[in-house]
DNA sequence: TTGAAAGCGATACCAC
DNA sequence: GTGGTATCGCTTTCAA
């Protein structure tokens, strides 16, 4: 049905191989100008489009990137996906997407990677994941991790999570808060542990003693964060009641705000909340969320470019750390209500 | 590097064609059991995986679906994507994703479809889109539209938008509201016009006179909805102040709530809001949003299955309308504040 | 500067 | 039941 290279060659009165050179090759190939023209005209007339499948078979290059991620309904992930999509397309690559849920992660990856369908694999995930690690270890094509440190040899792009967390925490401290809950991700992963470290460092630099019981490991899920926070607040003694929350992610901050409303707190008068990562969601919360912006779209872009460089130019895998943006000031942070406590500690 | 069919055949001591039959074919192919075993063992030993690219070239079937959509950061779209992914995977299909932004929509689609890369194209979009229509018209592979009516001949899966809108509007009316704003999508598209029709029908059935100035066409974007609503509320005469909003989508409802907070309204006491489509976001808003649930994940599933049926079994394109779910009652709807008005009209 | 021909890795038709 | 072989559409080396 569709015109093939042979059709073009025939119409142009040249050999198939000549047509291939002209159409695929750069402007550099030495061909008589009139021949070149005839071929281009023929191609245009027939509406010729190279069969990418045949090209891929012949060259072992599919110009396709695999994108593996655990879920597509997290606003931070969608930012990264946008970045990947943009960069990939501008360099002529397509994206084959696959969800890597728990146990089936390995098989899904192998399906993509071992069957010559993709030239490289980008992996977005929260923190560590053993299943994934072993599956990735066996691949013979480039792998770049997005938002987490890499398994041996793979490239990665991460946020300066510690720096971002430091900024966020310090912002609360400067607003006068002294008892600050940290809704942490997974403390055994890169982001979770680094963000916790930033939270700790900000306290230390301010000379504030840390209360380990203020760190709640809630993962990366709004529901779970909401639940764990609710349990904590119901159990804490009134005299020990914190005045602020630093949430490691956007969705857990959203979950926290929901819980605070549910318990009758008036925000931000009774409780201040700051999150990490900016986005539309932050403006839809009430009060609108003050956050430290992170370069999530850029993260996707950089990862895609890195892997394409590895594929095409055989560059070594790189390790990029993106610096945090500024604090985006909205309405979720206010000075603590009880001024006396503030003055005592400060 | 990777084992090919030829390797397997050699190891098993059979011809390549025999190995192909056994490995690819069903259990039905007539082969001596011991031969079959030898081949399977050899394949396992070598870690053989069929080269999907070669298969695609030979059979003109890539077992890949194209998924084209305007944006990936809308929670409703991500639900649909999830459904598509699940159904596709369970039937052995992969997903090539591409963003169709405005003018480049056509070329992106052709890239995917005309180069034999995908066996069919699923298109998610809000409402009509001329660029898209013409591009789709020329494709020689099946097309299924998700969330909107189809161009000629293509299948589609849509919500019963009118029924859903009717439910939502009636819920507000039953709560006592008489002046209800409708934040509409695009009134020239399927969803926009049908939802508007449901809003109108609910009023008529309740014997309430319609005020056309209450219909605000805001599209599908939170920012725009927030802005248009703000402009409207600032301009409306106090005596004409509506008491409730029926928003055609989840994100525009979220934008509306933000605006209402910004103008100092106390929700839901001063203003009730109901949306269409349920999801995590609805629970993160304050007050938590009352909505009519729509089957968005199911929509993706059905569309994927439909197109796979078209591809494999040559079934005719179907047209599916998904019925709305129930009203998910949360906290964003209350009786109107001014009882006198209610009693006058009711 | 252009043509001929060998594959890439699989499928499927046709013999035996 | 099993083997031989043409073929999918393209790239690329080697000759001419």
XYZ file of C-alpha atoms (C1' of nucleotides) in Angstrom:
724
model
C 0.000 0.000 0.000
C 2.356 2.589 1.258
C 5.147 3.497 -1.084
C 8.432 1.738 -0.442
C 11.907 2.726 -1.289
C 11.767 0.418 -4.283
C 8.795 2.335 -5.626
C 10.631 5.573 -5.285
C 13.715 4.204 -6.958
C 11.741 2.821 -9.850
C 9.876 6.055 -10.388
C 13.098 8.021 -10.249
C 14.799 5.551 -12.530
C 17.628 4.819 -10.153
C 18.717 1.902 -8.083
C 17.192 1.304 -4.713
C 20.541 1.768 -3.041
C 20.990 5.145 -4.592
C 17.606 6.243 -3.436
C 18.462 5.071 0.037
C 21.664 7.066 0.122
C 19.970 10.208 -1.005
C 16.942 9.950 1.202
C 18.540 8.708 4.358
C 21.995 10.172 4.088
C 22.997 13.661 4.894
C 23.504 16.386 2.337
C 27.054 15.207 2.167
C 26.629 12.121 0.028
C 28.056 12.675 -3.392
C 25.284 12.359 -5.931
C 24.663 14.171 -9.121
C 22.285 17.034 -8.311
C 19.777 16.063 -10.964
C 19.664 12.516 -9.641
C 19.101 13.806 -6.178
C 16.282 15.962 -7.396
C 14.596 13.160 -9.301
C 14.642 11.032 -6.195
C 13.271 13.713 -3.966
C 10.524 14.492 -6.402
C 9.598 10.839 -6.714
C 9.553 10.467 -2.959
C 7.316 13.454 -2.561
C 5.004 12.346 -5.326
C 4.528 8.957 -3.774
C 4.237 10.301 -0.267
C 7.118 8.084 0.702
C 7.827 7.488 4.371
C 10.586 5.171 5.376
C 9.379 2.065 7.103
C 10.812 2.532 10.548
C 10.444 -1.103 11.373
C 12.604 -2.163 8.476
C 15.134 0.499 9.328
C 15.206 -0.715 12.880
C 15.735 -4.301 11.857
C 18.531 -3.424 9.538
C 20.353 -1.001 11.758
C 19.475 -2.370 15.178
C 18.405 1.110 16.154
C 14.769 1.822 16.738
C 14.957 5.518 17.603
C 12.690 4.651 20.450
C 13.207 5.150 24.142
C 11.577 3.010 26.765
C 10.054 4.892 29.654
C 9.314 2.795 32.694
C 7.489 4.192 35.655
C 5.377 2.951 38.537
C 2.398 5.193 37.985
C 1.298 7.926 35.721
C -1.031 9.753 38.070
C 1.490 11.643 40.141
C 1.840 15.267 39.136
C 5.567 15.181 39.658
C 5.908 12.232 37.332
C 3.811 13.876 34.691
C 6.204 16.801 34.720
C 9.081 14.457 34.148
C 7.225 12.691 31.378
C 6.610 15.995 29.665
C 10.285 16.770 29.774
C 11.209 13.392 28.382
C 8.649 13.645 25.630
C 9.782 17.070 24.556
C 13.456 16.243 24.428
C 12.917 12.888 22.795
C 10.758 14.248 20.067
C 13.053 17.112 19.277
C 15.780 14.568 18.678
C 13.649 12.263 16.624
C 12.903 9.657 19.242
C 9.621 8.069 20.138
C 8.583 6.831 23.539
C 7.375 3.412 24.478
C 5.818 3.608 27.886
C 5.390 0.829 30.386
C 4.225 0.630 33.936
C 6.501 -1.176 36.312
C 4.357 -2.363 39.143
C 6.143 -4.403 41.774
C 6.874 -7.970 40.775
C 6.222 -7.624 37.083
C 8.773 -4.856 36.707
C 11.479 -7.168 35.461
C 9.501 -8.885 32.797
C 8.040 -5.661 31.477
C 11.504 -4.208 31.110
C 12.916 -7.230 29.400
C 10.017 -7.264 27.004
C 10.956 -3.810 25.889
C 14.654 -3.967 26.064
C 15.636 -7.433 24.975
C 13.455 -7.511 21.958
C 15.294 -4.718 20.214
C 12.371 -2.462 20.535
C 14.069 0.360 22.356
C 17.561 1.762 22.237
C 17.634 2.727 25.870
C 15.505 2.761 28.957
C 14.584 5.667 31.180
C 13.334 4.711 34.586
C 11.321 7.012 36.772
C 10.668 5.908 40.286
C 10.580 7.032 43.830
C 13.348 5.466 45.753
C 15.038 2.101 45.800
C 13.483 -0.989 44.409
C 15.284 -4.283 44.509
C 13.244 -5.975 41.826
C 14.023 -3.186 39.466
C 17.704 -3.123 40.247
C 18.281 -6.716 39.301
C 16.239 -6.454 36.144
C 18.133 -3.377 35.053
C 21.436 -4.946 35.862
C 21.063 -7.441 33.033
C 20.218 -5.064 30.250
C 22.686 -4.536 27.456
C 21.348 -1.154 26.477
C 21.820 2.176 28.224
C 19.744 2.898 31.273
C 19.224 6.280 32.866
C 17.464 6.698 36.158
C 15.264 9.708 36.749
C 14.828 10.996 40.274
C 17.001 8.437 41.959
C 20.553 7.327 42.107
C 21.539 4.619 39.727
C 22.409 1.030 39.872
C 26.012 0.424 38.955
C 27.070 2.027 35.763
C 23.823 3.678 34.795
C 23.458 7.415 34.461
C 21.055 9.417 36.532
C 19.483 12.783 37.051
C 18.403 13.706 40.546
C 17.385 16.728 42.505
C 19.623 18.171 45.137
C 17.145 16.814 47.615
C 19.177 17.746 50.627
C 19.539 21.325 49.541
C 15.870 21.615 48.730
C 14.859 20.170 52.068
C 17.253 22.496 53.826
C 15.684 25.501 52.138
C 12.186 24.418 53.004
C 12.983 23.644 56.600
C 14.915 26.810 57.107
C 12.018 28.784 55.755
C 9.819 27.371 58.487
C 12.465 28.003 61.117
C 12.852 31.595 59.994
C 9.107 31.994 60.249
C 9.562 31.112 63.896
C 8.761 27.428 64.027
C 10.631 25.132 66.366
C 8.644 21.936 66.470
C 8.446 20.859 62.844
C 7.093 17.541 61.683
C 8.889 15.944 58.768
C 6.680 13.810 56.554
C 9.437 11.745 55.049
C 9.412 9.459 52.045
C 11.411 6.291 52.412
C 14.390 6.858 54.617
C 16.359 4.084 52.964
C 16.250 5.694 49.537
C 18.139 8.577 48.013
C 15.407 11.182 48.107
C 14.015 10.112 51.427
C 17.342 10.067 53.187
C 18.672 13.250 51.590
C 15.561 15.219 52.344
C 15.702 14.028 55.885
C 19.331 15.055 56.037
C 18.446 18.537 54.834
C 15.769 18.784 57.492
C 18.286 17.752 60.121
C 20.961 20.117 58.872
C 18.645 23.102 58.931
C 17.835 22.386 62.536
C 21.453 21.990 63.483
C 22.508 25.160 61.765
C 19.800 27.008 63.656
C 20.844 25.438 66.920
C 17.548 23.695 67.383
C 17.487 20.376 69.122
C 15.956 17.615 67.078
C 13.101 15.487 68.254
C 13.252 12.204 66.313
C 9.618 11.518 67.047
C 8.730 14.361 64.697
C 9.927 12.383 61.696
C 7.115 10.336 60.206
C 8.035 7.981 57.395
C 4.965 8.008 55.203
C 6.167 7.025 51.762
C 4.916 8.847 48.683
C 1.214 8.410 48.851
C -1.316 11.058 49.861
C -3.644 8.649 51.604
C -0.952 7.092 53.680
C 0.500 10.459 54.639
C -2.929 11.676 55.667
C -3.506 8.616 57.802
C -0.138 8.536 59.522
C -0.300 12.224 60.302
C -3.801 11.899 61.705
C -2.719 9.075 63.983
C 0.240 11.062 65.166
C -1.672 14.251 65.898
C -4.325 12.402 67.814
C -1.718 10.806 70.011
C 0.600 13.708 70.697
C 0.387 15.560 74.023
C -0.962 19.109 73.701
C 2.193 20.535 75.191
C 4.195 18.780 72.536
C 2.018 19.822 69.623
C 4.142 20.811 66.631
C 3.391 24.033 64.779
C 4.521 23.174 61.287
C 5.071 20.423 58.761
C 7.762 19.960 56.169
C 6.481 17.413 53.698
C 8.949 15.714 51.406
C 6.616 15.740 48.415
C 3.738 17.610 46.908
C 1.093 14.945 47.225
C 1.970 14.090 50.806
C 1.710 17.779 51.637
C -1.734 17.753 50.083
C -2.681 14.745 52.162
C -1.395 16.470 55.268
C -3.480 19.545 54.630
C -6.543 17.400 54.230
C -5.877 15.797 57.581
C -5.332 19.132 59.279
C -8.637 20.422 57.975
C -10.288 17.223 59.082
C -9.032 17.677 62.626
C -10.326 21.194 62.712
C -7.116 23.131 62.486
C -7.261 26.588 61.016
C -4.556 26.973 58.383
C -2.059 28.526 58.430
C -2.869 30.021 61.811
C -2.716 26.743 63.733
C -0.338 24.903 61.489
C 2.077 25.831 58.750
C 2.851 23.475 55.887
C 5.617 23.588 53.323
C 6.169 21.109 50.535
C 8.716 20.186 47.923
C 7.986 20.435 44.208
C 5.756 23.027 42.706
C 2.884 22.627 40.315
C -0.748 23.332 39.615
C -1.840 21.189 42.539
C -0.046 23.494 44.948
C -2.288 26.365 43.869
C -5.460 24.332 44.141
C -4.969 23.477 47.793
C -6.360 25.643 50.532
C -4.454 27.458 51.716
C -2.345 27.555 48.591
C 0.831 25.673 49.286
C 4.174 27.304 49.853
C 6.833 25.056 48.334
C 10.380 24.820 47.150
C 10.235 24.410 43.387
C 12.139 21.556 41.835
C 13.132 21.248 38.210
C 11.078 18.219 37.344
C 10.423 18.970 33.701
C 14.082 19.772 33.254
C 14.895 16.501 34.912
C 13.041 14.600 32.233
C 14.667 16.640 29.495
C 18.143 16.079 30.761
C 17.640 12.378 31.212
C 16.357 11.959 27.688
C 19.222 13.931 26.251
C 21.731 12.031 28.274
C 20.532 8.667 27.107
C 20.352 9.753 23.497
C 23.917 10.933 23.758
C 24.899 7.581 25.113
C 23.137 5.811 22.284
C 24.363 7.922 19.423
C 27.698 9.210 20.451
C 28.623 6.504 22.827
C 29.118 8.992 25.614
C 29.651 7.708 29.096
C 26.705 7.754 31.467
C 26.602 10.992 33.387
C 25.386 11.926 36.800
C 23.466 15.156 37.055
C 22.177 16.861 40.134
C 19.636 19.624 39.614
C 19.645 22.457 42.069
C 16.416 23.428 43.789
C 14.528 26.531 42.846
C 13.404 29.231 45.200
C 10.776 29.051 47.837
C 7.480 29.768 46.132
C 5.704 31.768 48.748
C 1.964 31.248 48.979
C -0.346 31.049 51.959
C 0.400 27.895 53.845
C 3.105 29.242 56.107
C 2.619 31.740 58.918
C 4.396 32.399 62.179
C 3.517 29.945 64.910
C 0.477 30.886 66.863
C 2.021 30.683 70.298
C 4.581 33.448 70.362
C 5.837 32.622 73.828
C 7.254 29.304 72.780
C 8.989 30.924 69.877
C 10.688 33.485 72.037
C 11.857 30.887 74.484
C 13.571 28.780 71.863
C 14.836 31.542 69.606
C 24.472 -11.010 20.910
C 21.001 -12.034 21.843
C 20.017 -15.478 20.710
C 18.129 -15.664 17.446
C 15.760 -18.221 16.154
C 18.563 -19.680 14.084
C 20.593 -20.271 17.222
C 17.734 -22.077 18.836
C 17.134 -24.199 15.785
C 20.757 -25.159 15.522
C 20.982 -26.103 19.177
C 17.816 -28.135 18.944
C 18.976 -29.739 15.729
C 15.958 -28.716 13.738
C 15.264 -26.372 10.926
C 14.658 -22.757 11.626
C 11.158 -22.976 10.230
C 10.286 -25.769 12.584
C 11.524 -23.807 15.535
C 9.432 -20.891 14.411
C 6.286 -22.968 14.219
C 6.778 -24.433 17.629
C 7.728 -21.243 19.381
C 5.310 -18.870 17.758
C 2.439 -21.145 16.918
C -0.219 -22.316 19.273
C -0.304 -25.725 20.906
C -2.163 -26.859 17.846
C 0.713 -27.199 15.425
C 1.430 -30.804 14.701
C 4.939 -31.557 15.818
C 6.453 -34.637 17.370
C 6.378 -34.078 21.123
C 10.061 -34.750 21.553
C 10.937 -32.264 18.871
C 8.768 -29.704 20.533
C 10.525 -30.333 23.817
C 14.000 -30.070 22.350
C 13.102 -26.709 20.862
C 11.611 -25.371 24.040
C 14.604 -26.488 26.034
C 16.995 -24.910 23.586
C 15.058 -21.681 23.653
C 15.100 -21.586 27.399
C 18.767 -22.419 27.583
C 19.671 -19.615 25.252
C 17.287 -17.178 26.833
C 15.686 -16.728 23.481
C 13.333 -13.805 22.962
C 11.818 -13.236 19.578
C 13.004 -10.066 17.955
C 9.817 -8.067 17.847
C 11.169 -5.788 15.189
C 11.767 -8.638 12.801
C 8.378 -10.058 13.587
C 6.816 -6.703 12.904
C 8.557 -6.347 9.587
C 7.530 -9.775 8.443
C 3.948 -9.721 9.639
C 3.190 -6.027 9.363
C 1.899 -6.181 12.905
C 3.817 -4.465 15.632
C 1.636 -5.352 18.599
C 1.940 -1.719 19.491
C -0.772 0.841 19.981
C -0.248 4.528 19.471
C -1.651 6.738 22.181
C -1.999 10.364 21.205
C -3.040 12.984 23.710
C -2.706 16.706 24.227
C -1.286 16.616 27.705
C -0.372 14.124 30.326
C -0.882 16.259 33.404
C -4.617 16.089 33.686
C -5.833 13.632 36.336
C -8.668 12.514 34.148
C -6.311 11.704 31.316
C -4.021 9.782 33.570
C -6.942 7.601 34.573
C -7.613 6.874 30.946
C -3.973 6.140 30.300
C -3.953 3.678 33.151
C -6.905 1.877 31.672
C -5.313 1.754 28.256
C -2.044 0.499 29.658
C -3.662 -2.249 31.658
C -5.807 -3.565 28.850
C -3.054 -3.289 26.273
C -0.556 -5.133 28.351
C -2.909 -7.910 29.240
C -3.388 -8.521 25.542
C 0.267 -8.317 24.714
C 0.364 -4.820 23.294
C 2.816 -2.049 24.000
C 2.088 1.641 23.937
C 3.828 4.295 21.964
C 2.867 7.626 23.394
C 2.886 10.955 21.649
C 1.736 14.398 22.527
C -0.466 16.105 19.994
C -0.146 19.774 20.570
C -2.010 21.977 18.164
C -0.472 22.326 14.747
C 2.007 19.487 15.007
C -0.709 16.963 15.720
C -0.910 15.748 12.184
C 2.758 15.121 11.625
C 3.160 13.357 14.943
C 0.352 11.011 14.106
C 1.629 10.265 10.643
C 5.055 9.571 12.048
C 3.601 6.860 14.186
C 0.987 5.477 11.960
C 2.374 5.595 8.457
C 5.683 4.087 9.320
C 4.231 0.770 10.373
C 5.105 1.383 13.925
C 1.694 0.973 15.416
C -1.270 -1.174 14.524
C -3.823 1.342 15.642
C -4.148 4.744 17.213
C -6.028 5.731 20.336
C -6.711 9.413 20.642
C -7.551 11.097 23.887
C -8.644 14.663 23.738
C -11.118 17.100 25.054
C -13.493 18.115 22.390
C -13.275 18.781 18.712
C -10.082 19.601 16.979
C -10.005 20.263 13.276
C -6.324 19.655 12.807
C -6.665 16.273 14.351
C -9.697 15.318 12.353
C -8.044 15.782 9.017
C -4.901 13.979 10.072
C -6.884 11.039 11.350
C -8.998 10.941 8.267
C -6.076 9.828 6.167
C -4.868 6.942 8.290
C -5.197 3.432 7.004
C -5.137 1.816 10.423
C -7.885 1.680 13.017
C -8.502 4.744 15.116
C -10.486 4.867 18.324
C -11.341 8.102 20.032
C -11.417 8.290 23.779
C -13.710 10.801 25.447
C -15.129 12.292 22.314
C -17.194 11.354 19.354
C -15.386 10.119 16.338
C -14.499 11.320 12.972
C -16.246 9.321 10.290
C -15.823 5.625 10.634
C -13.715 5.551 13.757
C -14.851 3.903 16.945
C -15.205 5.787 20.174
C -15.832 5.484 23.872
C -17.487 8.396 25.615
C -19.203 9.173 28.851
C -22.900 9.767 28.982
C -22.045 13.373 29.607
C -25.571 14.575 29.491
C -26.737 12.056 32.060
C -23.840 12.849 34.346
C -24.460 16.563 34.112
C -28.121 16.027 34.769
C -27.328 14.096 37.951
C -24.936 16.714 39.194
C -27.242 19.607 38.471
C -30.231 17.893 39.975
C -28.247 17.207 43.112
C -27.704 20.931 43.526
C -31.340 21.676 42.787
C -32.468 19.142 45.344
C -30.187 20.772 47.859
C -32.244 23.891 47.269
C -30.185 25.849 44.772
C -31.881 27.880 42.079
C -29.200 30.115 40.655
C -26.513 27.692 39.530
C -23.497 28.683 37.498
C -22.374 26.236 34.859
C -18.667 26.256 34.183
C -18.830 24.713 30.749
C -16.106 23.230 28.610
C -16.379 23.974 24.933
C -19.956 24.271 23.898
C -19.192 23.235 20.352
C -17.823 19.835 21.348
C -19.470 16.623 22.407
C -18.717 16.791 26.112
C -19.232 20.489 26.413
C -22.555 20.541 24.626
C -23.892 17.388 26.241
C -23.017 18.515 29.718
C -24.645 21.790 29.054
C -27.708 19.960 27.783
C -27.857 17.946 31.018
C -27.642 21.123 33.030
C -30.469 22.606 31.015
C -32.621 19.492 31.235
C -32.293 19.305 35.008
C -33.511 22.860 35.276
C -36.409 22.271 32.960
C -37.520 19.127 34.735
C -37.500 21.052 37.984
C -39.445 23.882 36.460
C -36.675 26.363 37.013
C -36.231 29.159 34.574
C -32.814 29.264 32.999
C -30.603 32.292 33.045
C -28.189 32.018 30.101
C -25.808 34.444 31.728
C -25.029 31.747 34.301
C -23.310 29.630 31.680
C -19.612 30.444 31.506
C -17.635 28.743 28.772
C -14.223 28.253 30.342
C -12.683 25.346 28.500
C -10.794 22.669 30.363
C -8.127 24.540 32.175
C -8.062 25.359 35.893
C -6.425 28.727 35.466
C -8.855 29.910 32.869
C -11.831 28.676 34.862
C -10.560 30.479 37.941
C -10.104 33.689 36.011
C -13.418 33.682 34.183
C -15.293 32.886 37.356
C -13.539 35.640 39.251
C -14.418 38.169 36.578
C -17.995 37.058 36.598
C -18.431 37.144 40.365
C -16.924 40.573 40.616
C -19.339 41.907 38.051
C -22.572 40.317 39.117
C -25.128 42.310 41.078
C -25.525 41.194 44.699
C -29.166 40.456 44.180
C -28.272 38.187 41.315
C -25.520 36.327 43.125
C -25.688 32.597 42.373
C -25.458 30.108 45.219
C -23.873 27.146 43.502
C -21.624 26.013 40.689
C -21.800 22.967 38.486
C -18.402 22.563 36.916
C -18.063 20.355 33.868
C -14.728 18.910 34.922
C -12.635 18.134 37.940
C -9.856 20.619 37.361
C -12.163 23.488 36.530
C -14.034 22.761 39.761
C -10.729 22.973 41.569
C -10.000 26.287 39.912
C -13.428 27.537 40.865
C -12.903 26.651 44.510
C -9.634 28.498 44.508
C -11.356 31.586 43.169
C -14.133 31.357 45.731
C -11.607 31.172 48.565
C -9.759 34.075 47.045
C -12.872 36.218 47.047
C -13.505 35.405 50.674
C -16.445 33.053 50.338
C -16.932 30.516 53.072
C -17.473 27.090 51.515
C -19.879 25.432 51.343
C -21.906 27.894 53.377
C -21.745 30.733 50.864
C -21.323 28.664 47.743
C -21.801 25.057 46.800
C -19.704 23.375 44.135
C -20.186 20.083 42.361
C -17.899 18.615 39.746
C -17.774 15.804 37.241
C -15.229 13.004 37.467
C -13.903 11.679 40.703
C -10.326 11.132 41.780
C -7.702 11.813 44.388
C -7.721 15.509 43.591
C -11.353 15.752 44.677
C -10.374 14.652 48.171
C -7.475 17.048 48.402
C -9.553 20.131 47.828
C -11.122 22.068 50.653
C -13.864 21.468 51.139
C -13.576 18.009 49.669
C -15.400 17.998 46.390
C -18.751 16.383 45.820
C -18.776 14.956 42.307
C -20.445 12.594 39.934
C -18.010 9.773 39.301
C -17.210 8.877 35.716
C -15.672 5.662 34.509
C -12.461 7.061 33.158
C -10.209 4.086 33.756
C -12.817 1.847 32.245
C -12.971 4.174 29.303
C -9.321 3.573 28.565
C -9.728 -0.159 28.984
C -12.657 -0.365 26.660
C -11.004 1.715 23.997
C -7.886 -0.437 24.027
C -9.886 -3.607 23.815
C -12.007 -2.252 21.051
C -9.079 -1.319 18.897
C -7.319 -4.600 19.499
C -10.453 -6.391 18.414
C -10.489 -4.320 15.279
C -6.889 -5.148 14.583
C -6.985 -8.844 15.277
C -10.462 -9.936 14.482
C -11.329 -7.300 12.017
C -14.346 -6.286 14.035
C -16.175 -3.161 13.048
C -15.509 -0.011 15.032
C -17.921 0.239 17.922
C -19.449 3.137 19.743
C -19.611 2.820 23.487
C -21.232 5.174 25.937
C -20.334 4.689 29.571
C -22.969 5.515 32.125
C -22.113 7.883 34.955
C -21.572 6.640 38.464
C -23.321 7.931 41.539
C -22.910 11.253 43.191
C -19.928 10.958 45.508
C -21.072 13.002 48.437
C -18.379 14.977 50.211
C -18.417 18.432 51.710
C -18.668 20.943 48.922
C -22.433 21.089 48.676
C -24.780 22.535 51.276
C -28.183 24.157 51.143
C -28.086 27.728 49.949
C -27.488 30.229 52.678
C -30.427 32.442 51.991
C -33.415 30.335 52.815
C -35.894 32.969 51.812
C -34.915 32.825 48.200
C -35.166 29.090 48.186
C -38.637 29.129 49.614
C -39.780 31.721 47.152
C -38.663 29.746 44.123
C -39.375 26.238 45.400
C 28.489 8.597 -9.146
C 25.727 4.538 -9.343
C 24.367 -0.497 -9.296
C 24.358 -5.246 -7.437
C 23.776 -8.059 -3.697
C 24.124 -9.577 1.076
C 21.846 -9.586 5.041
C 18.913 -7.911 9.694
C 15.436 -12.037 12.161
C 11.487 -13.592 11.684
C 7.024 -15.956 9.037
C 4.693 -18.869 5.920
C 4.075 -21.258 1.716
C 5.347 -25.358 -0.615
C 7.640 -29.655 -1.045
C 9.011 -34.005 0.561
C 6.110 -33.805 10.709
C 9.898 -31.369 9.018
C 12.992 -28.809 5.881
C 13.960 -25.385 2.250
C 13.308 -20.847 0.771
C 11.230 -16.485 -0.652
C 10.138 -12.292 1.458
C 9.050 -8.071 4.593
C 11.813 -2.837 3.511
C 15.761 -1.085 4.372
C 21.183 -0.164 4.897
C 25.694 -0.850 3.510
C 29.792 -2.921 1.493
C 31.922 -3.798 -2.675
C 32.405 -3.317 -7.630
C 32.110 -1.115 -11.703
